[in-house]
Amino acid sequence: MGNVAYITHDNGHLTGYDGWDSTTTSGSGAIAASTAALMAGTTYGAAVTVAAASDTAYGTVDISAAASSTDVRLRLYFDPNSVTIPTTKDFVFASLIDSASAEYAYIAVKNNAGTFQINALVYDDGKGTNESVGWTNITDAPHVVELHLQKAATNVSSDGEIHLWVDGAVIGTSQTDVDLFDNWDWDTLDIGAVSGVDASTSGTFYFDQVCINDDDHTIGPWRNPFGVNRAVRDYLVDIDHSDGTLDAWTETTSGSGALAASAAAAMAGTDY
């Protein structure tokens, strides 16, 4: 299936082309496209602001795991940006939601005595609890975060896996004995201040260029294969055929020839 979702904010908006299907805020939470949040050769990132208990502010994209897929990878750029989190408290900033509207897997950030930490968790069907890679220190700076989940072979086996990379290195303790089968029906991705914000948590953090795939290919950091500054290139033309059509073009002309989106022509990590 390849890329399930690829989200940037280069048009200065959070929804629409290359954006989220919707955004949600509650309380004093806020989310907006911001030049201060750009981290991946983009022109805008997303800035999330919270200031009170249970504040939420996140983007949502509707996705669906391919029935035949056995892997999912989620990669995003994340910067704590000195957001204030009380010691020992944490909140979720990335979440895969299953068809029952439950958090099937998520990534959280925590304050451990003044040091930011990150953790990834996934629901174990058999145990009825979450399995995690464990809290690991990160710096107060931009990071490339990539989550990898592997489905269990059967509904009675415990050979599913969860791994988390930060800046290209596996962190924590990867779990390889997870009963991860029955709930392999994730259909929504939320990124931002998703849940768990404490009353004393306040400030703004950033994320940028979210990508999720289900073909077991490592996503890794953003790379520009043409060596062109992304911020400049986006003002010229940036067309792909990820929806399987030619609709991104203003018009097409063929005469007796033929022009069509084709999987055989995919050459840049795209499906078409």
Coordinates of N, CA and C in Angstrom, one line a residue, residues 63-243:
I63 N -7.4 7.3 8.3 CA -6.5 6.4 7.6 C -7.1 5.0 7.8
S64 N -6.5 4.0 7.1 CA -7.0 2.6 7.3 C -5.8 1.7 7.1
A65 N -5.6 0.7 7.9 CA -4.6 -0.3 7.7 C -5.0 -1.2 6.6
A66 N -4.2 -1.5 5.7 CA -4.5 -2.5 4.6 C -4.7 -3.9 5.3
A67 N -5.7 -4.6 4.8 CA -6.0 -5.9 5.5 C -4.8 -6.8 5.4
S68 N -4.0 -6.7 4.4 CA -2.9 -7.6 4.2 C -1.6 -7.1 4.9
S69 N -1.6 -5.9 5.4 CA -0.4 -5.3 5.9 C 0.0 -5.9 7.3
T70 N 1.2 -6.0 7.5 CA 1.7 -6.6 8.8 C 2.6 -5.6 9.6
D71 N 2.8 -4.4 9.0 CA 3.7 -3.4 9.6 C 3.1 -2.1 9.4
V72 N 3.4 -1.2 10.4 CA 3.0 0.2 10.3 C 4.2 1.0 10.8
R73 N 4.5 2.1 10.1 CA 5.6 3.0 10.6 C 5.0 4.4 10.6
L74 N 5.2 5.1 11.7 CA 4.8 6.5 11.8 C 6.0 7.3 12.1
R75 N 6.3 8.4 11.3 CA 7.4 9.2 11.5 C 7.0 10.7 11.5
L76 N 7.5 11.5 12.5 CA 7.2 12.9 12.5 C 8.4 13.6 13.2
Y77 N 8.5 14.9 12.9 CA 9.5 15.7 13.6 C 8.8 16.3 14.8
F78 N 9.5 16.3 16.0 CA 8.9 16.8 17.3 C 9.9 17.6 18.0
D79 N 9.5 18.7 18.5 CA 10.4 19.6 19.3 C 9.6 20.0 20.6
P80 N 10.1 19.6 21.8 CA 9.4 20.0 23.0 C 9.3 21.5 23.2
N81 N 10.3 22.2 22.7 CA 10.3 23.7 22.7 C 10.1 24.3 24.1
S82 N 10.7 23.6 25.1 CA 10.7 24.1 26.5 C 9.3 24.1 27.1
V83 N 8.3 23.3 26.5 CA 7.0 23.3 27.1 C 7.1 22.9 28.6
T84 N 6.3 23.5 29.4 CA 6.4 23.3 30.9 C 5.5 22.1 31.2
I85 N 6.1 21.0 31.7 CA 5.4 19.8 32.2 C 5.8 19.5 33.6
P86 N 4.9 19.4 34.5 CA 5.3 19.1 35.9 C 6.1 17.8 36.0
T87 N 7.0 17.8 37.0 CA 7.8 16.6 37.1 C 6.9 15.3 37.3
T88 N 7.3 14.3 36.6 CA 6.7 13.0 36.6 C 5.4 12.9 35.7
K89 N 4.9 14.1 35.2 CA 3.7 14.1 34.4 C 4.1 13.9 32.9
D90 N 3.1 13.4 32.2 CA 3.3 13.2 30.7 C 2.0 13.5 30.0
F91 N 2.1 13.6 28.7 CA 0.9 13.6 27.8 C 1.2 13.0 26.5
V92 N 0.2 12.6 25.8 CA 0.3 11.9 24.5 C 0.3 13.0 23.4
F93 N 1.3 12.8 22.5 CA 1.3 13.8 21.4 C 1.2 13.1 20.0
A94 N 1.1 11.8 20.0 CA 0.9 11.1 18.7 C 0.1 9.8 19.1
S95 N -1.0 9.5 18.4 CA -1.9 8.4 18.7 C -2.5 7.8 17.5
L96 N -2.4 6.5 17.4 CA -3.2 5.7 16.4 C -4.4 5.2 17.1
I97 N -5.6 5.5 16.5 CA -6.9 5.1 17.1 C -7.5 4.0 16.3
D98 N -8.0 3.0 17.1 CA -8.6 1.8 16.4 C -10.1 2.1 16.1
S99 N -10.8 1.1 15.5 CA -12.2 1.3 15.0 C -13.1 1.5 16.2
A100 N -12.7 1.1 17.4 CA -13.5 1.3 18.6 C -13.2 2.6 19.3
S101 N -12.5 3.5 18.6 CA -12.1 4.8 19.1 C -11.2 4.8 20.4
A102 N -10.5 3.7 20.5 CA -9.5 3.6 21.6 C -8.1 3.8 21.1
E103 N -7.2 4.3 22.0 CA -5.8 4.5 21.6 C -5.1 3.2 21.5
Y104 N -4.9 2.8 20.3 CA -4.3 1.5 20.0 C -2.8 1.5 20.2
A105 N -2.1 2.6 19.9 CA -0.7 2.8 20.1 C -0.5 4.3 20.2
Y106 N 0.5 4.7 21.0 CA 0.7 6.1 21.1 C 2.2 6.4 21.6
I107 N 2.6 7.7 21.4 CA 3.9 8.2 21.8 C 3.6 9.3 22.8
A108 N 4.3 9.4 23.9 CA 4.1 10.4 24.9 C 5.4 11.0 25.3
V109 N 5.3 12.2 25.8 CA 6.5 13.0 26.3 C 6.3 13.3 27.8
K110 N 7.4 13.3 28.6 CA 7.3 13.4 30.0 C 8.4 14.3 30.5
N111 N 8.2 14.9 31.7 CA 9.3 15.6 32.4 C 9.8 14.7 33.5
N112 N 11.0 14.4 33.5 CA 11.7 13.6 34.5 C 12.7 14.5 35.2
A113 N 12.3 15.2 36.3 CA 13.2 16.0 37.0 C 13.9 17.0 36.2
G114 N 13.2 17.6 35.2 CA 13.8 18.7 34.4 C 14.3 18.2 33.1
T115 N 14.3 16.9 32.8 CA 14.7 16.3 31.5 C 13.5 15.8 30.8
F116 N 13.4 16.1 29.5 CA 12.4 15.5 28.7 C 12.7 14.0 28.4
Q117 N 11.6 13.2 28.4 CA 11.7 11.8 28.1 C 10.6 11.5 27.1
I118 N 10.8 10.4 26.4 CA 9.8 10.0 25.4 C 9.6 8.5 25.5
N119 N 8.4 8.0 25.2 CA 8.0 6.6 25.3 C 7.0 6.3 24.3
A120 N 7.0 5.0 23.8 CA 6.0 4.5 22.9 C 5.3 3.3 23.5
L121 N 4.0 3.2 23.4 CA 3.2 2.1 24.0 C 2.2 1.6 23.0
V122 N 1.9 0.3 23.1 CA 0.9 -0.3 22.2 C 0.1 -1.3 23.1
Y123 N -1.2 -1.5 22.7 CA -2.1 -2.3 23.5 C -1.8 -3.8 23.2
D124 N -1.6 -4.6 24.2 CA -1.5 -6.1 24.1 C -2.8 -6.7 24.3
D125 N -3.3 -7.4 23.2 CA -4.6 -8.0 23.2 C -4.8 -9.0 24.3
G126 N -3.8 -9.9 24.5 CA -3.8 -11.0 25.4 C -3.8 -10.5 26.9
K127 N -2.9 -9.6 27.2 CA -2.7 -9.1 28.6 C -3.8 -8.1 28.9
G128 N -4.3 -7.4 27.9 CA -5.3 -6.3 28.2 C -4.6 -5.1 28.8
T129 N -3.3 -4.9 28.6 CA -2.5 -3.8 29.1 C -1.6 -3.3 28.0
N130 N -1.0 -2.1 28.3 CA 0.0 -1.6 27.3 C 1.4 -2.1 27.5
E131 N 2.0 -2.4 26.4 CA 3.5 -2.7 26.4 C 4.2 -1.5 25.9
S132 N 5.4 -1.2 26.5 CA 6.1 0.0 26.1 C 7.6 -0.2 25.9
V133 N 8.2 0.7 25.3 CA 9.7 0.6 25.1 C 10.4 1.2 26.3
G134 N 9.7 1.9 27.1 CA 10.3 2.6 28.3 C 10.7 4.0 28.1
W135 N 10.7 4.8 29.1 CA 11.0 6.2 29.0 C 12.5 6.4 28.8
T136 N 12.8 7.2 27.8 CA 14.2 7.5 27.4 C 14.4 9.0 27.3
N137 N 15.5 9.5 27.8 CA 15.8 10.9 27.8 C 16.0 11.5 26.3
I138 N 15.4 12.7 26.1 CA 15.7 13.4 24.9 C 16.1 14.8 25.2
T139 N 16.7 15.5 24.3 CA 17.0 16.9 24.6 C 15.9 17.8 24.2
D140 N 16.0 19.1 24.7 CA 14.9 20.1 24.4 C 15.3 20.7 23.0
A141 N 15.1 19.9 22.0 CA 15.5 20.3 20.6 C 14.6 19.5 19.6
P142 N 14.7 19.9 18.3 CA 14.0 19.1 17.3 C 14.5 17.7 17.2
H143 N 13.6 16.7 17.0 CA 14.0 15.3 16.9 C 13.2 14.7 15.8
V144 N 13.8 13.7 15.1 CA 13.1 12.8 14.2 C 12.6 11.6 15.0
V145 N 11.3 11.4 15.1 CA 10.7 10.3 15.9 C 10.0 9.3 14.9
E146 N 10.4 8.0 15.0 CA 9.7 7.0 14.2 C 9.3 5.8 15.0
L147 N 8.0 5.5 14.9 CA 7.5 4.3 15.6 C 7.3 3.2 14.6
H148 N 7.6 2.0 15.0 CA 7.4 0.8 14.1 C 6.6 -0.2 14.9
L149 N 5.5 -0.7 14.3 CA 4.7 -1.7 14.9 C 4.6 -2.9 13.9
Q150 N 4.7 -4.1 14.4 CA 4.6 -5.3 13.6 C 3.5 -6.2 14.2
K151 N 2.6 -6.6 13.3 CA 1.5 -7.4 13.7 C 1.9 -8.8 14.1
A152 N 1.2 -9.4 15.1 CA 1.4 -10.8 15.4 C 1.0 -11.7 14.3
A153 N 1.6 -12.9 14.2 CA 1.3 -13.8 13.1 C -0.1 -14.3 13.1
T154 N -0.7 -14.6 14.3 CA -2.0 -15.1 14.5 C -2.7 -14.4 15.7
N155 N -4.0 -14.7 15.9 CA -4.7 -14.1 17.0 C -4.4 -14.8 18.3
V156 N -3.6 -15.8 18.3 CA -3.2 -16.5 19.6 C -1.7 -16.4 19.8
S157 N -0.9 -15.8 18.9 CA 0.5 -15.8 19.1 C 0.9 -14.4 19.7
S158 N 2.1 -14.4 20.4 CA 2.6 -13.2 21.0 C 3.9 -12.9 20.4
D159 N 3.9 -12.6 19.1 CA 5.1 -12.2 18.4 C 5.0 -10.9 17.6
G160 N 4.1 -10.1 18.1 CA 4.0 -8.7 17.6 C 5.1 -7.9 18.2
E161 N 5.5 -6.7 17.5 CA 6.6 -6.0 18.0 C 6.3 -4.5 18.0
I162 N 7.0 -3.8 18.9 CA 7.0 -2.3 18.9 C 8.4 -1.8 19.1
H163 N 8.8 -0.9 18.2 CA 10.2 -0.3 18.3 C 10.0 1.3 18.2
L164 N 10.9 2.0 18.7 CA 10.9 3.5 18.6 C 12.3 4.0 18.3
W165 N 12.4 4.8 17.3 CA 13.7 5.4 16.9 C 13.6 6.9 17.2
V166 N 14.7 7.5 17.7 CA 14.8 9.0 17.8 C 16.1 9.3 17.1
D167 N 16.0 10.2 16.1 CA 17.2 10.6 15.4 C 18.0 9.5 14.8
G168 N 17.3 8.5 14.4 CA 18.0 7.4 13.7 C 18.5 6.2 14.6
A169 N 18.3 6.3 15.9 CA 18.8 5.3 16.8 C 17.6 4.7 17.6
V170 N 17.6 3.4 17.7 CA 16.6 2.7 18.5 C 16.8 3.1 19.9
I171 N 15.7 3.5 20.6 CA 15.8 3.9 22.0 C 14.9 2.9 22.9
G172 N 15.2 2.9 24.2 CA 14.5 2.1 25.1 C 14.7 0.6 24.8
T173 N 13.7 -0.2 25.2 CA 13.8 -1.7 25.0 C 12.7 -2.1 24.0
S174 N 13.0 -2.5 22.8 CA 12.0 -2.9 21.8 C 11.3 -4.2 22.4
Q175 N 10.0 -4.2 22.2 CA 9.2 -5.4 22.7 C 8.9 -6.3 21.5
T176 N 9.2 -7.6 21.6 CA 9.0 -8.5 20.4 C 8.1 -9.6 20.8
D177 N 7.4 -9.5 21.9 CA 6.5 -10.6 22.3 C 5.1 -10.1 22.6
V178 N 4.6 -9.2 21.8 CA 3.3 -8.5 22.0 C 2.2 -9.3 21.3
D179 N 1.1 -9.5 22.0 CA -0.1 -10.1 21.3 C -0.8 -8.9 20.6
L180 N -0.5 -8.7 19.4 CA -0.9 -7.5 18.6 C -1.6 -8.0 17.3
F181 N -2.8 -8.4 17.4 CA -3.5 -8.9 16.3 C -5.0 -8.4 16.2
D182 N -5.8 -8.7 17.3 CA -7.2 -8.4 17.2 C -7.5 -6.9 17.0
N183 N -6.7 -6.0 17.5 CA -7.0 -4.6 17.3 C -6.2 -4.0 16.2
W184 N -5.7 -4.8 15.3 CA -5.0 -4.3 14.1 C -6.0 -3.7 13.1
D185 N -6.7 -2.7 13.5 CA -7.7 -2.1 12.6 C -7.7 -0.6 12.8
W186 N -6.5 0.0 13.0 CA -6.4 1.4 13.2 C -7.0 2.2 12.0
D187 N -7.7 3.2 12.3 CA -8.3 4.0 11.2 C -8.2 5.5 11.3
T188 N -7.5 6.0 12.4 CA -7.4 7.4 12.7 C -6.0 7.7 13.3
L189 N -5.4 8.8 12.8 CA -4.1 9.2 13.4 C -4.4 10.6 14.0
D190 N -4.0 10.8 15.3 CA -4.1 12.2 15.9 C -2.6 12.6 16.3
I191 N -2.3 13.8 16.0 CA -1.0 14.4 16.4 C -1.2 15.8 17.0
G192 N -0.6 16.0 18.2 CA -0.7 17.3 18.9 C -0.8 17.0 20.4
A193 N -1.5 17.9 21.1 CA -1.8 17.6 22.5 C -3.1 16.7 22.5
V194 N -2.9 15.4 22.4 CA -4.0 14.5 22.2 C -4.7 14.2 23.5
S195 N -4.0 13.8 24.5 CA -4.6 13.5 25.8 C -3.6 13.5 26.9
G196 N -4.1 13.6 28.2 CA -3.3 13.5 29.4 C -2.7 14.8 29.8
V197 N -3.1 16.0 29.2 CA -2.4 17.2 29.6 C -2.8 17.6 31.1
D198 N -1.8 17.8 31.9 CA -2.0 18.1 33.3 C -2.3 19.6 33.5
A199 N -2.9 19.9 34.7 CA -3.3 21.3 35.0 C -2.1 22.3 35.0
S200 N -0.9 21.8 35.3 CA 0.2 22.7 35.4 C 1.1 22.7 34.1
T201 N 0.6 21.9 33.1 CA 1.3 21.9 31.8 C 1.0 23.1 31.0
S202 N 2.0 23.8 30.5 CA 1.7 25.0 29.7 C 2.8 25.3 28.7
G203 N 2.5 26.0 27.7 CA 3.5 26.4 26.7 C 3.2 25.9 25.3
T204 N 4.1 26.0 24.4 CA 4.0 25.6 23.0 C 5.0 24.6 22.6
F205 N 4.6 23.5 21.9 CA 5.6 22.6 21.3 C 5.3 22.5 19.9
Y206 N 6.2 21.9 19.1 CA 6.1 21.9 17.7 C 6.1 20.5 17.1
F207 N 5.5 20.3 16.0 CA 5.7 19.1 15.2 C 5.6 19.4 13.7
D208 N 6.2 18.6 12.9 CA 6.3 18.9 11.4 C 6.3 17.6 10.6
Q209 N 6.0 17.6 9.4 CA 6.1 16.6 8.4 C 5.8 15.2 8.9
V210 N 4.5 14.9 9.0 CA 4.1 13.6 9.5 C 3.9 12.6 8.4
C211 N 4.5 11.4 8.5 CA 4.4 10.4 7.5 C 4.1 9.0 8.1
I212 N 3.1 8.3 7.5 CA 2.8 7.0 8.0 C 2.7 6.0 6.8
N213 N 3.3 4.8 6.9 CA 3.2 3.8 5.8 C 2.9 2.5 6.4
D214 N 2.5 1.5 5.6 CA 2.2 0.2 6.0 C 2.9 -0.9 5.1
D215 N 4.1 -0.5 4.6 CA 4.7 -1.5 3.7 C 6.1 -1.9 4.2
D216 N 6.4 -1.7 5.5 CA 7.6 -2.1 6.2 C 8.8 -1.4 5.6
H217 N 8.7 -0.3 5.0 CA 9.9 0.5 4.6 C 10.2 1.6 5.6
T218 N 11.4 1.6 6.1 CA 11.8 2.6 7.0 C 11.6 4.0 6.4
I219 N 11.1 4.9 7.1 CA 10.8 6.3 6.5 C 12.0 7.2 6.7
G220 N 12.5 7.3 7.9 CA 13.7 8.0 8.2 C 13.5 9.5 8.1
P221 N 14.6 10.3 8.2 CA 14.5 11.8 8.1 C 14.1 12.2 6.7
W222 N 13.6 13.5 6.6 CA 13.3 14.0 5.3 C 14.6 14.2 4.5
R223 N 14.5 13.8 3.2 CA 15.6 14.0 2.3 C 15.1 14.6 1.0
N224 N 15.9 15.5 0.4 CA 15.5 16.1 -0.9 C 16.5 15.5 -1.9
P225 N 16.0 14.5 -2.7 CA 16.9 13.8 -3.6 C 17.5 14.7 -4.7
F226 N 16.9 15.9 -4.9 CA 17.4 16.8 -6.0 C 18.3 17.9 -5.5
G227 N 18.5 18.0 -4.2 CA 19.4 19.0 -3.6 C 18.9 20.4 -3.7
V228 N 17.6 20.5 -3.9 CA 16.9 21.8 -4.0 C 16.3 22.2 -2.7
N229 N 16.5 23.4 -2.2 CA 15.9 23.9 -1.0 C 14.4 23.7 -1.1
R230 N 13.8 23.0 -0.1 CA 12.4 22.7 -0.2 C 11.5 24.0 -0.1
A231 N 11.9 24.9 0.7 CA 11.2 26.2 0.8 C 11.0 26.9 -0.5
V232 N 12.1 26.8 -1.4 CA 12.1 27.4 -2.7 C 11.3 26.6 -3.6
R233 N 11.5 25.3 -3.6 CA 10.9 24.4 -4.6 C 9.3 24.4 -4.4
D234 N 8.8 24.6 -3.2 CA 7.4 24.5 -3.0 C 6.7 25.7 -3.7
Y235 N 7.4 26.8 -3.9 CA 6.8 28.0 -4.5 C 6.7 27.8 -6.1
L236 N 7.5 26.8 -6.6 CA 7.5 26.6 -8.0 C 6.4 25.6 -8.4
V237 N 6.7 24.3 -8.1 CA 5.7 23.3 -8.4 C 6.0 22.1 -7.6
D238 N 5.0 21.4 -7.0 CA 5.2 20.3 -6.2 C 4.0 19.3 -6.4
I239 N 4.1 18.5 -7.4 CA 3.0 17.7 -7.8 C 3.3 16.2 -7.7
D240 N 2.5 15.5 -7.0 CA 2.6 14.0 -7.0 C 1.2 13.4 -7.4
H241 N 1.1 12.1 -7.5 CA -0.1 11.5 -8.0 C -0.6 10.5 -7.0
S242 N -0.4 10.9 -5.7 CA -0.7 9.9 -4.6 C -2.1 9.4 -4.5
D243 N -3.0 10.1 -5.1 CA -4.4 9.7 -5.1 C -4.8 8.8 -6.3

